[in-house]
Coordinates of C-alpha atoms and ligand atoms in Angstrom, one line a residue:
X1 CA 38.4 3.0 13.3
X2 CA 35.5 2.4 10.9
X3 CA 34.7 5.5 10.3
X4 CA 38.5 6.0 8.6
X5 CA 38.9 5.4 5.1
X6 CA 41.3 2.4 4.9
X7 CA 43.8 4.1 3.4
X8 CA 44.2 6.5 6.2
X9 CA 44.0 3.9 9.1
X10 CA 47.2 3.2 11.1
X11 CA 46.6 -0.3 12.1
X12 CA 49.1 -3.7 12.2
X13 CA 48.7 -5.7 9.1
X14 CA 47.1 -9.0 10.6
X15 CA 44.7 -6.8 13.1
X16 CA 41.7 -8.3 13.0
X17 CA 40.1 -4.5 12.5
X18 CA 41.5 -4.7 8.8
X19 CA 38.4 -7.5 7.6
X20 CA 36.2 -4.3 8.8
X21 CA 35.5 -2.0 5.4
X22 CA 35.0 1.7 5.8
X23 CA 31.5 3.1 7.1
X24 CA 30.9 6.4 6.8
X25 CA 27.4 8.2 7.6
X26 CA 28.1 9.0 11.2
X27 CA 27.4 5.6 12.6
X28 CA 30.8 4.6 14.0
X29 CA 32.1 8.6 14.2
X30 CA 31.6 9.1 18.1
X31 CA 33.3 6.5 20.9
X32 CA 31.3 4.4 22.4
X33 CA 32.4 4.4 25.9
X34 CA 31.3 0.6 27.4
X35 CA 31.6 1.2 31.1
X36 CA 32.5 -2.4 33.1
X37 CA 30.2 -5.3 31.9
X38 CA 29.7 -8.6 33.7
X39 CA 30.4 -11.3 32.3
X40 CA 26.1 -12.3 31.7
X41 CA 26.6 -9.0 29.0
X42 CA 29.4 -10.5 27.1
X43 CA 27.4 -13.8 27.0
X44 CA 23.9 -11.9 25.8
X45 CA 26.0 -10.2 23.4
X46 CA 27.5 -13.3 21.6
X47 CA 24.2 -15.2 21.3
X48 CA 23.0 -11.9 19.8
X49 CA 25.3 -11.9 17.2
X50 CA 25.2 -15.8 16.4
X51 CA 21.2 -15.1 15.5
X52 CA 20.5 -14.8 12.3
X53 CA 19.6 -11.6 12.1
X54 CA 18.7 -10.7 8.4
X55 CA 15.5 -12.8 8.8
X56 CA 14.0 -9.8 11.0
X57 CA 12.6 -6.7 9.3
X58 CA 14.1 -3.3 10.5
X59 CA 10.8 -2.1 11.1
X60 CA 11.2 -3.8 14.5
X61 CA 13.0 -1.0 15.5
X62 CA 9.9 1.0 16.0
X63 CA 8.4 -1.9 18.6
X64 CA 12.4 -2.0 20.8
X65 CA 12.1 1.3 21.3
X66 CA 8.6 1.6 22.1
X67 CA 9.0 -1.0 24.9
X68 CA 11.7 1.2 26.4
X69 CA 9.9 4.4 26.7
X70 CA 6.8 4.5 29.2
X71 CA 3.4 4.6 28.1
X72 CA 2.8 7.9 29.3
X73 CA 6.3 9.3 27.8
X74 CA 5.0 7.9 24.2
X75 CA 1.2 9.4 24.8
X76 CA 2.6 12.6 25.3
X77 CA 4.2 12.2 21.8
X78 CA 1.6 10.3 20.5
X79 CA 4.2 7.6 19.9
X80 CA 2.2 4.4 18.6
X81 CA 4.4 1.8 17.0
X82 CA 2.5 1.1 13.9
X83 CA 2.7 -3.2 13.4
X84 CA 3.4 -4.4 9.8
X85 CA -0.4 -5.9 9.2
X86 CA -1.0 -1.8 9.7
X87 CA 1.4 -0.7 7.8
X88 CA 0.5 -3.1 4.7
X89 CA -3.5 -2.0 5.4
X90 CA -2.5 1.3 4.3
X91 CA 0.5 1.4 1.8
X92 CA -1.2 -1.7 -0.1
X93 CA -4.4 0.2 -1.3
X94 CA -2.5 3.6 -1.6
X95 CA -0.1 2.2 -4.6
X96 CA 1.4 -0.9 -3.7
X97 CA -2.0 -3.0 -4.8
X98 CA -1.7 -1.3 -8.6
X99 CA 1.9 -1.5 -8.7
X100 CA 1.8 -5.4 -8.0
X101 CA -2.1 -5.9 -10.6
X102 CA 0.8 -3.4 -13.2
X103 CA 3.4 -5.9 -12.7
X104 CA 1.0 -9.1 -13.3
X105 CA -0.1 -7.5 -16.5
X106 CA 2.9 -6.8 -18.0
X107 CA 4.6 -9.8 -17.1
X108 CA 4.6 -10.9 -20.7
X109 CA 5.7 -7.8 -22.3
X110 CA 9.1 -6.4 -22.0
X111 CA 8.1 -3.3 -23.2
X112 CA 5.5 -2.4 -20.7
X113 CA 7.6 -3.7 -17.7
X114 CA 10.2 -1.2 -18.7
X115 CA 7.5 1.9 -18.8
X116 CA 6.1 0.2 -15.1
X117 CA 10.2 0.6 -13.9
X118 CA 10.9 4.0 -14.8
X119 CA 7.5 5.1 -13.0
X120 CA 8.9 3.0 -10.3
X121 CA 12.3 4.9 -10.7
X122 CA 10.2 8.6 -10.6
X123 CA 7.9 7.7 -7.2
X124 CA 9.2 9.6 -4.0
X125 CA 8.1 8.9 -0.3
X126 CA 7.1 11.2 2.6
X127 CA 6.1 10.8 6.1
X128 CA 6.0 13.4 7.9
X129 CA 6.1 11.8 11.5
X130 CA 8.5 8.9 10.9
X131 CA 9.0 7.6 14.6
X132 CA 11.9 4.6 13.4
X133 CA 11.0 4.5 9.9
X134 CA 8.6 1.5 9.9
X135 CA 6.8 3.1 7.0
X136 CA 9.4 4.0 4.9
X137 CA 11.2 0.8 5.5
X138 CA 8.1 -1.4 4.6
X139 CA 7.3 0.7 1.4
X140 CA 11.1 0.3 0.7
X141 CA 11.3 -3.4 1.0
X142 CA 8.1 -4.1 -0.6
X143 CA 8.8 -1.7 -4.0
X144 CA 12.5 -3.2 -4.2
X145 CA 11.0 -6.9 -4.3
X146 CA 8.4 -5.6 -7.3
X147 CA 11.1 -3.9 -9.1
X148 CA 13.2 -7.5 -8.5
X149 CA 10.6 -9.2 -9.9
X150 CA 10.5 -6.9 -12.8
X151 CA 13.8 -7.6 -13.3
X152 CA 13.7 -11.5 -13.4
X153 CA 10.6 -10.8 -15.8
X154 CA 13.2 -9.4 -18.3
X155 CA 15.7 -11.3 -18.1
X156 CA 13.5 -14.6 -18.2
X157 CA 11.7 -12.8 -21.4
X158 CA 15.3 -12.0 -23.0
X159 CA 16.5 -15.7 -22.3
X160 CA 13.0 -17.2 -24.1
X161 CA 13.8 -14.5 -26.9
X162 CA 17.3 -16.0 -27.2
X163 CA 16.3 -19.7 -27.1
X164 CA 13.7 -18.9 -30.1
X165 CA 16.6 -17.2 -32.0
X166 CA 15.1 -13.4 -31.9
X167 CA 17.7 -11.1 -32.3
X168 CA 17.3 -9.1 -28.7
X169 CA 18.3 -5.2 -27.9
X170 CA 19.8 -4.6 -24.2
X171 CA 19.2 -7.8 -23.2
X172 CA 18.4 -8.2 -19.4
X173 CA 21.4 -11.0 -18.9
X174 CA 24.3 -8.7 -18.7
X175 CA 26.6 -9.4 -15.2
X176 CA 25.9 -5.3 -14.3
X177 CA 22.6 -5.9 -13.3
X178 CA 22.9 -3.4 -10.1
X179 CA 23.3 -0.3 -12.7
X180 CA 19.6 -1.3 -12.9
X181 CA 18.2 -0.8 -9.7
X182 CA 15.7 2.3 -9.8
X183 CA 14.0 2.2 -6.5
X184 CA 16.7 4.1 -4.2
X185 CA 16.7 4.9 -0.7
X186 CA 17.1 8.6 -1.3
X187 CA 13.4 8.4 -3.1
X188 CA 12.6 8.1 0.9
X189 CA 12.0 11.2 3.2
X190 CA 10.9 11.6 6.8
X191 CA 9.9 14.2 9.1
X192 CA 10.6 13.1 12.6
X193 CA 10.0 15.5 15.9
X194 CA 12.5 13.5 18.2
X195 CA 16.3 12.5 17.2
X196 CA 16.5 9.3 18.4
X197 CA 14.0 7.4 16.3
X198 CA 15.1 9.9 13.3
X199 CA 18.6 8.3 13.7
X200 CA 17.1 4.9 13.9
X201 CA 15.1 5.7 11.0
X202 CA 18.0 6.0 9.1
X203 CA 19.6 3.0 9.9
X204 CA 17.0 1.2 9.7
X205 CA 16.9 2.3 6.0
X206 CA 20.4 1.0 5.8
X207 CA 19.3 -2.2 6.7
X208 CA 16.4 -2.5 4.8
X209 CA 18.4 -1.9 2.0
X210 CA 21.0 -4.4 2.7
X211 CA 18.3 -7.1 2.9
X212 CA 17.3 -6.3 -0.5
X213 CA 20.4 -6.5 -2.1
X214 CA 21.4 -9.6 -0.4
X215 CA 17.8 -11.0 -2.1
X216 CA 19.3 -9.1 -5.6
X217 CA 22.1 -11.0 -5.2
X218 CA 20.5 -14.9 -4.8
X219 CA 18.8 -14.4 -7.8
X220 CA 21.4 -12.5 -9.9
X221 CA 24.8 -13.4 -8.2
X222 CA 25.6 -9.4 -7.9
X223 CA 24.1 -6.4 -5.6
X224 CA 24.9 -2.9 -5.5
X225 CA 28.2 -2.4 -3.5
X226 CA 27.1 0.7 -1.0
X227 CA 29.7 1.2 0.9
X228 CA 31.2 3.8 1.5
X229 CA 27.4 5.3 1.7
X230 CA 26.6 7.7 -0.6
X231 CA 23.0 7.0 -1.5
X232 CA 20.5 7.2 1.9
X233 CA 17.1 8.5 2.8
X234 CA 16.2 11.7 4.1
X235 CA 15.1 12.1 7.3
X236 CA 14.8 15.8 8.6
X237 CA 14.7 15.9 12.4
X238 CA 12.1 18.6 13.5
X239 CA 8.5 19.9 14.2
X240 CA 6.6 18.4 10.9
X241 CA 3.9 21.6 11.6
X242 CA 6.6 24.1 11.4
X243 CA 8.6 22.9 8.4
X244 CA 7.8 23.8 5.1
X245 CA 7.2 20.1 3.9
X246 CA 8.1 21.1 0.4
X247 CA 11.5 22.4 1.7
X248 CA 12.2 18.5 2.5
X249 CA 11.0 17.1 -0.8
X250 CA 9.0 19.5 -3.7
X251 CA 5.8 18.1 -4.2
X252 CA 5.0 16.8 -7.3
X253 CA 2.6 13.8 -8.9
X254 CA 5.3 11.3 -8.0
X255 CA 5.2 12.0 -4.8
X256 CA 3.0 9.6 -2.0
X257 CA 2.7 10.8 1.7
X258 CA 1.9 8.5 4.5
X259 CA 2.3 7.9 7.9
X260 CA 0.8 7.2 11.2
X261 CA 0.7 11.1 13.0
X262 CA 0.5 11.5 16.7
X263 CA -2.9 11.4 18.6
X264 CA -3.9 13.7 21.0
X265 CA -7.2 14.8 22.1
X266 CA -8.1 18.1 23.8
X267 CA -7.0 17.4 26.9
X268 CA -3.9 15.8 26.3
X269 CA -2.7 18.4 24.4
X270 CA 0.4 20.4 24.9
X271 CA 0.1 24.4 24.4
X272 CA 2.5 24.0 21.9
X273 CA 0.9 21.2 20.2
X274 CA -2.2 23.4 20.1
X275 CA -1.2 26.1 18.9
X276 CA 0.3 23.9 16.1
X277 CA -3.1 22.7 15.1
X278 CA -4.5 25.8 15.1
X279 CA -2.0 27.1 12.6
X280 CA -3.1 24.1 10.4
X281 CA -6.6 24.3 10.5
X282 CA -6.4 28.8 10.5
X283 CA -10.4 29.7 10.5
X284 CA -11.7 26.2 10.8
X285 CA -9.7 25.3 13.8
X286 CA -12.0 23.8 16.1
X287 CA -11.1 22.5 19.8
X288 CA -12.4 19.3 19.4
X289 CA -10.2 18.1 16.9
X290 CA -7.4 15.6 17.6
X291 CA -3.9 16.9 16.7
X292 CA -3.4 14.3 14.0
X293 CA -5.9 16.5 11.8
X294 CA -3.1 18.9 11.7
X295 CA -1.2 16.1 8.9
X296 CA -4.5 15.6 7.0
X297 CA -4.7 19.3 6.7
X298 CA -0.5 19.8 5.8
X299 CA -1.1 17.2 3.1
X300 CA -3.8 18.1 1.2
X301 CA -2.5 21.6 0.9
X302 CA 1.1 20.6 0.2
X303 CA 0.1 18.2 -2.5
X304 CA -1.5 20.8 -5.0
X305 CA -0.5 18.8 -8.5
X306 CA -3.5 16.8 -10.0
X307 CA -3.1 13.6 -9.6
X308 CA -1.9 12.9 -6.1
X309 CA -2.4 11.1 -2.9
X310 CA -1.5 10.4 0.6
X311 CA -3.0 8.1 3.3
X312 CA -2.6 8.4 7.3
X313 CA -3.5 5.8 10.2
X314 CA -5.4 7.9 12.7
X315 CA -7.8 8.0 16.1
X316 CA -11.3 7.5 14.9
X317 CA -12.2 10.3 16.5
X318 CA -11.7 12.5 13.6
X319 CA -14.3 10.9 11.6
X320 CA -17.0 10.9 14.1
X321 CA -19.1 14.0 15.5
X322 CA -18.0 17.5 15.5
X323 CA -14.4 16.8 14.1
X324 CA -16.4 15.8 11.0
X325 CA -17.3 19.2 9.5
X326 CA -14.6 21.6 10.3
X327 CA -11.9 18.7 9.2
X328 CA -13.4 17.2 6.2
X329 CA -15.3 19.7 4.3
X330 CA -12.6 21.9 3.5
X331 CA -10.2 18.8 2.7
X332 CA -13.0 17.9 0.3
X333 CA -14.4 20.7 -1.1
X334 CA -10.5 21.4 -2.4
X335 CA -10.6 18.7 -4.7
X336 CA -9.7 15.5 -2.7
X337 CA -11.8 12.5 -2.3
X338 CA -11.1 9.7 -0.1
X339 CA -10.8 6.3 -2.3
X340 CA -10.6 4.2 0.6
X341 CA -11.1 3.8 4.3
X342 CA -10.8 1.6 7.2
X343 CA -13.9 1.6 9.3
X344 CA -12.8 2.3 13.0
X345 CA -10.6 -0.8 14.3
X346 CA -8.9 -2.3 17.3
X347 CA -5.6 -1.1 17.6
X348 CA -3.2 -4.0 18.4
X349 CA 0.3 -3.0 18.3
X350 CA 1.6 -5.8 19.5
X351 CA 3.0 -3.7 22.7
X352 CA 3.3 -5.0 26.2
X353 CA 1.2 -1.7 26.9
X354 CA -1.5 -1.1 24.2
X355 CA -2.6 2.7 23.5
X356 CA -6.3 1.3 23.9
X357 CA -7.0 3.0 21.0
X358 CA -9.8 2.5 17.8
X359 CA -8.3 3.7 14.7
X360 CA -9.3 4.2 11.2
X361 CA -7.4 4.1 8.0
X362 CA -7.9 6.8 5.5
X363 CA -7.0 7.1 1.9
X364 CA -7.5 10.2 -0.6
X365 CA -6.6 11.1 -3.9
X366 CA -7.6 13.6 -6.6
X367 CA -7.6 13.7 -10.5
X368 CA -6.7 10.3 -11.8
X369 CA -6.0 8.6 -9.1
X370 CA -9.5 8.7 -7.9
X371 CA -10.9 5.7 -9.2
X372 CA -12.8 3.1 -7.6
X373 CA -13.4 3.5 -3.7
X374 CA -12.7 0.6 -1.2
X375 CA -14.5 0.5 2.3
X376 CA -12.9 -1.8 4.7
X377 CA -15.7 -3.2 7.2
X378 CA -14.7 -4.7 10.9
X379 CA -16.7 -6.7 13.4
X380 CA -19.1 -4.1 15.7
X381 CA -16.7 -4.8 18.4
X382 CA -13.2 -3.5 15.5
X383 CA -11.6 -6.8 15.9
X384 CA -10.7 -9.8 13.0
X385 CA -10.4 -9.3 9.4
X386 CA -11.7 -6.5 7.7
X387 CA -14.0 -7.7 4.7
X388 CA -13.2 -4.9 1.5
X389 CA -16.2 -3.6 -0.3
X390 CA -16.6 -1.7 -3.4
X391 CA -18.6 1.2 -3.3
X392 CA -19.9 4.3 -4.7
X393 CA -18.6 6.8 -2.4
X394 CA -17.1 7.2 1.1
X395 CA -17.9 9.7 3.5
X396 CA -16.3 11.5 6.2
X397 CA -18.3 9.0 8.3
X398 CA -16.5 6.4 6.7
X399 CA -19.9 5.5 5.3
X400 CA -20.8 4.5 1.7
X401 CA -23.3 7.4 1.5
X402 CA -23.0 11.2 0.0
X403 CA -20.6 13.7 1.3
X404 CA -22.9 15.3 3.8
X405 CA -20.9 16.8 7.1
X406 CA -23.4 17.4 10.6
X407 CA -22.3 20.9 11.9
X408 CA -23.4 21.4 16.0
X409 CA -26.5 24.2 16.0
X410 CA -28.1 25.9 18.8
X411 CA -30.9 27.3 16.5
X412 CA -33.2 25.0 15.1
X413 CA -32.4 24.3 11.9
X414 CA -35.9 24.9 10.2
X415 CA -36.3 28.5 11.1
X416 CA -40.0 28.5 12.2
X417 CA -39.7 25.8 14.9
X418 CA -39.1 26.9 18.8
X419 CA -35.6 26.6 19.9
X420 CA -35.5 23.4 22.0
X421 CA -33.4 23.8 25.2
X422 CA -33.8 20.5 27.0
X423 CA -33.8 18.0 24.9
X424 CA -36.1 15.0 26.0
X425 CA -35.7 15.2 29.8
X426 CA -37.3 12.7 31.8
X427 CA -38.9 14.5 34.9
X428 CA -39.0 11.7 37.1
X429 CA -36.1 12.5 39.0
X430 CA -34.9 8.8 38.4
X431 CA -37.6 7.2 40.0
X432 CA -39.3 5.8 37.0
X433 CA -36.0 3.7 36.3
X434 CA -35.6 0.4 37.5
X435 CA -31.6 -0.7 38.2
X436 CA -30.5 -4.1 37.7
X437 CA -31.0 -4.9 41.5
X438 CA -34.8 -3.8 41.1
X439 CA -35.6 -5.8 38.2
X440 CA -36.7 -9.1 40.1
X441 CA -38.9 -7.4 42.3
X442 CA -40.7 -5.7 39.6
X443 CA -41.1 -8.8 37.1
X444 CA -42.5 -10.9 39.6
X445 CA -45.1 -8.1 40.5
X446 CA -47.8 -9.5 38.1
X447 CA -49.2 -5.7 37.6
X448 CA -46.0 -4.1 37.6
X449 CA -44.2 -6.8 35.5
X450 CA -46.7 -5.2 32.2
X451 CA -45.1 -2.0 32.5
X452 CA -41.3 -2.9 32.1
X453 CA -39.6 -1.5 29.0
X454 CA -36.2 -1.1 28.5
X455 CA -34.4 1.9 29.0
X456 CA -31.4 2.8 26.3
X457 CA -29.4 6.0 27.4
X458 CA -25.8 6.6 26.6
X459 CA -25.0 4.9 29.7
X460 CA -26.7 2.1 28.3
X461 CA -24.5 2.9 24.7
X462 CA -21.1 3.6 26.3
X463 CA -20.7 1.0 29.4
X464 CA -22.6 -1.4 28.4
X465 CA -24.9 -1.1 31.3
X466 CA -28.7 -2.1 31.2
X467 CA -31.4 0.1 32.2
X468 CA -35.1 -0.3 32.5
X469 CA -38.2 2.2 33.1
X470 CA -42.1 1.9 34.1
X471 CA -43.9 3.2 31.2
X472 CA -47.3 4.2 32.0
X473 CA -47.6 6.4 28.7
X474 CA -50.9 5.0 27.8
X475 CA -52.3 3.6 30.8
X476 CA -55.0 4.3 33.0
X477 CA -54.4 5.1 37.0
X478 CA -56.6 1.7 36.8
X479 CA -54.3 0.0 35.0
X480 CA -51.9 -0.3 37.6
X481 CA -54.4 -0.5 40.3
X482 CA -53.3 -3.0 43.3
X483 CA -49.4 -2.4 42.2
X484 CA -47.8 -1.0 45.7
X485 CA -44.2 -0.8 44.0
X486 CA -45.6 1.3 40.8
X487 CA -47.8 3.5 43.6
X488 CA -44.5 4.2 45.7
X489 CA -42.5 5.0 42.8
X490 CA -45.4 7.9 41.9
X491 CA -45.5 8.7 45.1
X492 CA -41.6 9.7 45.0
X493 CA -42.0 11.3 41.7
X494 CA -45.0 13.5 42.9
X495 CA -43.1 14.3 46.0
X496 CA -39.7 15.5 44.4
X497 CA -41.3 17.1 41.1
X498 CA -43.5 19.2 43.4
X499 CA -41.0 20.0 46.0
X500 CA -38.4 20.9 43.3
X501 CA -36.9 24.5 42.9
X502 CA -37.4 24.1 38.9
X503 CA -40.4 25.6 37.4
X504 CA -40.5 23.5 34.7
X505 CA -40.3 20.2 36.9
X506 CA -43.2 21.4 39.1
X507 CA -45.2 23.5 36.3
X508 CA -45.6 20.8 34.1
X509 CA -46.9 18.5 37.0
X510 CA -49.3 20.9 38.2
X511 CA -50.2 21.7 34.6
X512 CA -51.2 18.3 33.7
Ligands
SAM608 C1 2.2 7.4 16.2 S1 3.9 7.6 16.1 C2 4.3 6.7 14.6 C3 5.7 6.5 14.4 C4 6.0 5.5 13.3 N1 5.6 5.9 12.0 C5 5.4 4.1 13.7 O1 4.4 3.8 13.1 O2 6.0 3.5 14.5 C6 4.0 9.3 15.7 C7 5.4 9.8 15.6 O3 5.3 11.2 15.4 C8 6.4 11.9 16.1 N2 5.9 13.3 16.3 C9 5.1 13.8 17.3 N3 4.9 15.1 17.0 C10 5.6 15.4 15.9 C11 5.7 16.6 15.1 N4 5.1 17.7 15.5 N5 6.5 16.6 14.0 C12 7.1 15.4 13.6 N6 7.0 14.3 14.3 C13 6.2 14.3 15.4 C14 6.5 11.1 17.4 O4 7.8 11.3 18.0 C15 6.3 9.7 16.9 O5 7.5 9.1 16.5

C-alpha cells in the first residue's frame, strides 16, 4: 500500500493506512510475508518502535549485519565493519579537517562562505566496496552539518547586516531555505560485491538524510520535503575489480574515493579473487600481496586529473616487506604521494568476534592537494590514541623517511661479493641454546653463569618467547674449565656436527 501513490490507493476513508504518505524506491514494493509470531515478537516489536530511534546513526547498520553473518562467512568476503572512530580517522584528514579549518575562516565573511558552498555543492563520493554504507553515510552526515553551519553563518551575518541598516542582496532569512541545500545524496556512489548490504546501503542513506533534515529543520523551522524519493545515492551492486569505476561516477577533481576494501592474504584467497588482483596489478602482480592492493591500484589509475585524492583502511601487510615494492612504487612513481598515514593499529570493531587484525590508514593525493603530510604514531603494542606528527615525507613504510622500496634479491646486491646461501646459521644443532627450563641450572653454575647471553630469533620477535645461548666466541677451552654442563653441551655438538650428513656442518668442524 505504500508503495501506491495516494491517489491511486483504494482504501476506506478513516483507515488508518491513509496517515501513511507514498514511498517509492522499492522499499515497500514486495509483500512481506510474516509467518505466525508469538506473542514475545509483537512485544520486542513495540518496544522497538517506542525507542527513539533518530538518536542512532545508520552506520549501525554495518555492525547488525555483521553480527549476523559468521566470522568465517565475512573473512571470505573480507567483511570488516569499519567503527565510526575509523571511519572519522580517515575521512577527517582526507577533506573533512580543511573543509571544517575553510568554514572557521570564513565565518565572518559572507562572500567566502558562499565560494566554500558551491565547492561543497561540486564534491562527489566513491567507495568502491560499500558493505552498508557506513562510509558514505558518515561523510554524508558530517558535510550536511558543515554546510548547516554555513548556512546559520549567513543568515546570522545577513540579520547583523540588517540590524546595522546595510542594504543586503539575497539575504539568507528567506522561509525557502531547503532550495539551498547543496550537499545531496546523489553526490554519493558505492560499489558493493553483495546485494544485501548494497540495499542497506541505500537506506541507510535514506536515513542519514532524514536525520539531517530533521537538524535543518530545528534551526530553520523547514527541511527539504523528499518524498516521493527522487534524489538518492548510487550504489551499483557488483565486482568493484570488474566495473569500469568511471562508468559509476566520471572521475574528475571533485571527486574523493574512500573506503575500507576486503582483506585477504594468499592463502585465503579465492581463484576468482586472484585472478582479480592480478588484473589490477598486470606486470607487477606479485603473490604476496593482499587483495585489498587491488583498490589502491583501481584508484590511483582511475583518478588521473591533477589534483585528486582517495584514502583506504587496509591490513598492514601491504606496507611491510615484499608487498612494499611491487605495490607502492608504481602508485608513486605515477604522481601520487601519500599525505598521511596511520601507523599499523589494533583493529577494534566493536564486534562480538574481532578480525584480529592490525590495520593501517593511508592517504594520497597529487598536485595541490599534496601539502603538508601527517603521520599518525600508535603505542608498539597499536592500541590507544594515535599522537599526529608533521613531517617531511611518508614512506611506503609508513616511515618519515625518503621513498626508498626493499625489493627481495637472490644475488648480492654489490656485484663482487659471494652469493650467500645460508644466511647466519648456527651449527650447533640447538645445543648451544639454553630453554627457559635450563636457565636456573646454568646461572647458578658459577662458570657457566659468565657465558649466558641472550638469544633473539624470530621466535623470540613473533611469540614473545625468550631464548638464551652459551657464547664461547672469545674464550679459551680454559675459560670454561671445571663447567660439566658447558663440557656436555660440546660434547653433543661435537657428536651431531661430526656425525651429520652435511658437509658444511662437519667440514667446518674438522676445518677449524
Ligand atoms: C571490509 S568490508 C567494509 C564494508 C564497509 N565499508 C564497512 O566498513 O563496514 C569490505 C566490503 O567489500 C565487499 N566486497 C568484497 N569483495 C568485493 C568486490 N570485489 N567488489 C566490491 N565489493 C566487494 C564486501 O562484501 C564488504 O562489504
Amino acid at each position: 500500500m505504500l508503495a501506491t501513490p495516494t491517489d491511486r490507493r483504494t482504501i476506506e476513508a478513516g483507515d488508518p493506512l491513509t496517515f501513511f504518505r507514498y514511498i517509492n524506491g522499492g522499499l515497500f514494493e514486495d509483500p512481506l510475508r510474516l509467518p505466525p509470531l508469538p506473542v514475545e515478537f509483537r512485544g520486542a516489536l513495540l518496544e522497538a518502535c517506542s525507542f527513539n530511534w533518530s538518536v542512532i546513526s545508520p552506520a549501525v547498520f554495518g555492525s547488525m549485519f555483521q553480527t549476523v553473518k559468521s566470522k568465517e562467512a565475512r573473512r571470505h568476503g573480507g567483511e570488516h565493519y569499519t567503527t565510526e572512530a575509523n571511519i572519522l580517522k580517515t575521512i577527517q584528514p582526507l577533506f573533512l579537517d580543511e573543509y571544517r579549518d575553510r568554514l572557521e575562516r570564513a565565518s565572518n565573511d559572507k562572500g567566502q562562505l558562499t565560494k566554500l558552498h558551491n565547492e561543497l555543492a561540486e564534491l562527489r563520493f566513491l567507495d568502491p566496496a560499500c558493505g552498508c554504507g557506513n562510509f558514505l553515510v558518515v561523510a554524508y552526515r558530517e558535510l550536511r552539518a558543515v554546510e548547516l553551519e554555513i548556512l546559520k553563518r549567513r543568515r546570522d551575518l545577513d540579520m547583523e547586516a540588517i540590524a546595522a541598516g546595510k542594504k543586503v542582496e539575497r539575504a539568507q532569512l528567506s522561509l525557502d531555505v531547503t532550495a539551498n541545500v547543496k550537499v545531496t545524496l546523489d553526490h554519493f556512489f558505492g560499489i558493493e560485491i553483495d546485494e544485501w548490504p548494497a540495499r542497506i546501503a541505500e537506506t541507510a542513506m535514506l536515513l542519514v538524510d532524514h536525520l539531517a533534515n530533521q537538524q535543518m529543520e530545528l534551526e530553520f523551522g523547514v527541511a527539504p520535503d523528499r518524498l516521493p524519493i527522487t534524489i538518492a545515492s548510487k550504489i551499483r551492486q557488483g565486482n568493484a575489480l570488474e566495473i569500469d569505476w568511471n562508468a559509476v561516477l566520471p572521475s574528475s577533481e571533485h571527486v574523493i574515493v574512500f573506503g575500507n576494501p576486503p582483506y585477504a592474504g594468499q592463502k585465503e584467497r579465492t581463484a576468482e579473487q586472484t585472478a582479480n588482483l592480478r588484473s589490477a596489478l598486470g606486470d607487477d602482480y606479485n603473490g604476496n600481496l593482499d587483495f585489498v592492493s587491488a583498490w589502491f591500484r583501481k584508484a590511483s589509475e582511475y583518478l588521473t586529473t591533477p589534483n585528486s585524492r582517495f584514502a583506504f583502511v587496509a591490513t598492514s601487510s601491504i606496507c611491510q616487506g615484499q608487498s612494499v615494492a611491487p605495490l607502492w612504487i608504481p602508485i608513486l612513481r605515477s604522481g601520487w604521494s601519500i599525505v598521511f598515514a596511520h601507523r599499523p593499529f589494533d583493529w577494534d570493531s566493536e564486534s562480538a568476534n574481532p578480525a584480529g587484525v592490525h590495520v593501517v590508514i593511508v592517504g594520497l593525493a597529487r598536485g595541490s592537494k599534496c601539502t603538508e603530510r601527517t603521520l599518525f604514531y600508535y603505542a608498539a603494542n597499536g592500541l590507544g590514541k594515535p599522537e599526529a606528527r608533521q613531517v617531511a615525507n611518508i614512506n611506503p613504510y609508513l616511515l618519515n623517511a625518503p621513498n626508498i622500496a626493499v625489493r627481495a634479491s637472490r644475488k648480492p646486491v654489490p656485484a663482487h661479493l659471494p652469493p650467500l646461501t645460508e644466511g647466519n646459521k648456527l651449527w650447533d644443532f640447538n645445543n648451544l641454546v639454553i630453554k627457559p627450563d635450563d636457565l636456573d641450572a646454568f646461572e647458578t653454575d658459577p662458570v657457566a653463569s659468565k657465558f649466558i647471553r641472550s638469544l633473539l630469533s624470530n621466535t623470540t620477535l613473533l611469540k614473545g618467547k625468550p631464548r638464551w645461548v652459551l657464547w664461547l666466541r672469545d674464550a679459551e677451552p680454559a675459560d670454561w674449565a671445571g663447567s660439566v654442563l658447558i663440557e656436555e653441551r660440546l660434547r653433543l655438538v661435537r657428536k651431531e656436527r661430526t656425525e651429520s650428513s652435511d658437509a658444511e656442518a662437519n667440514g667446518i668442524f674438522q676445518g677449524g
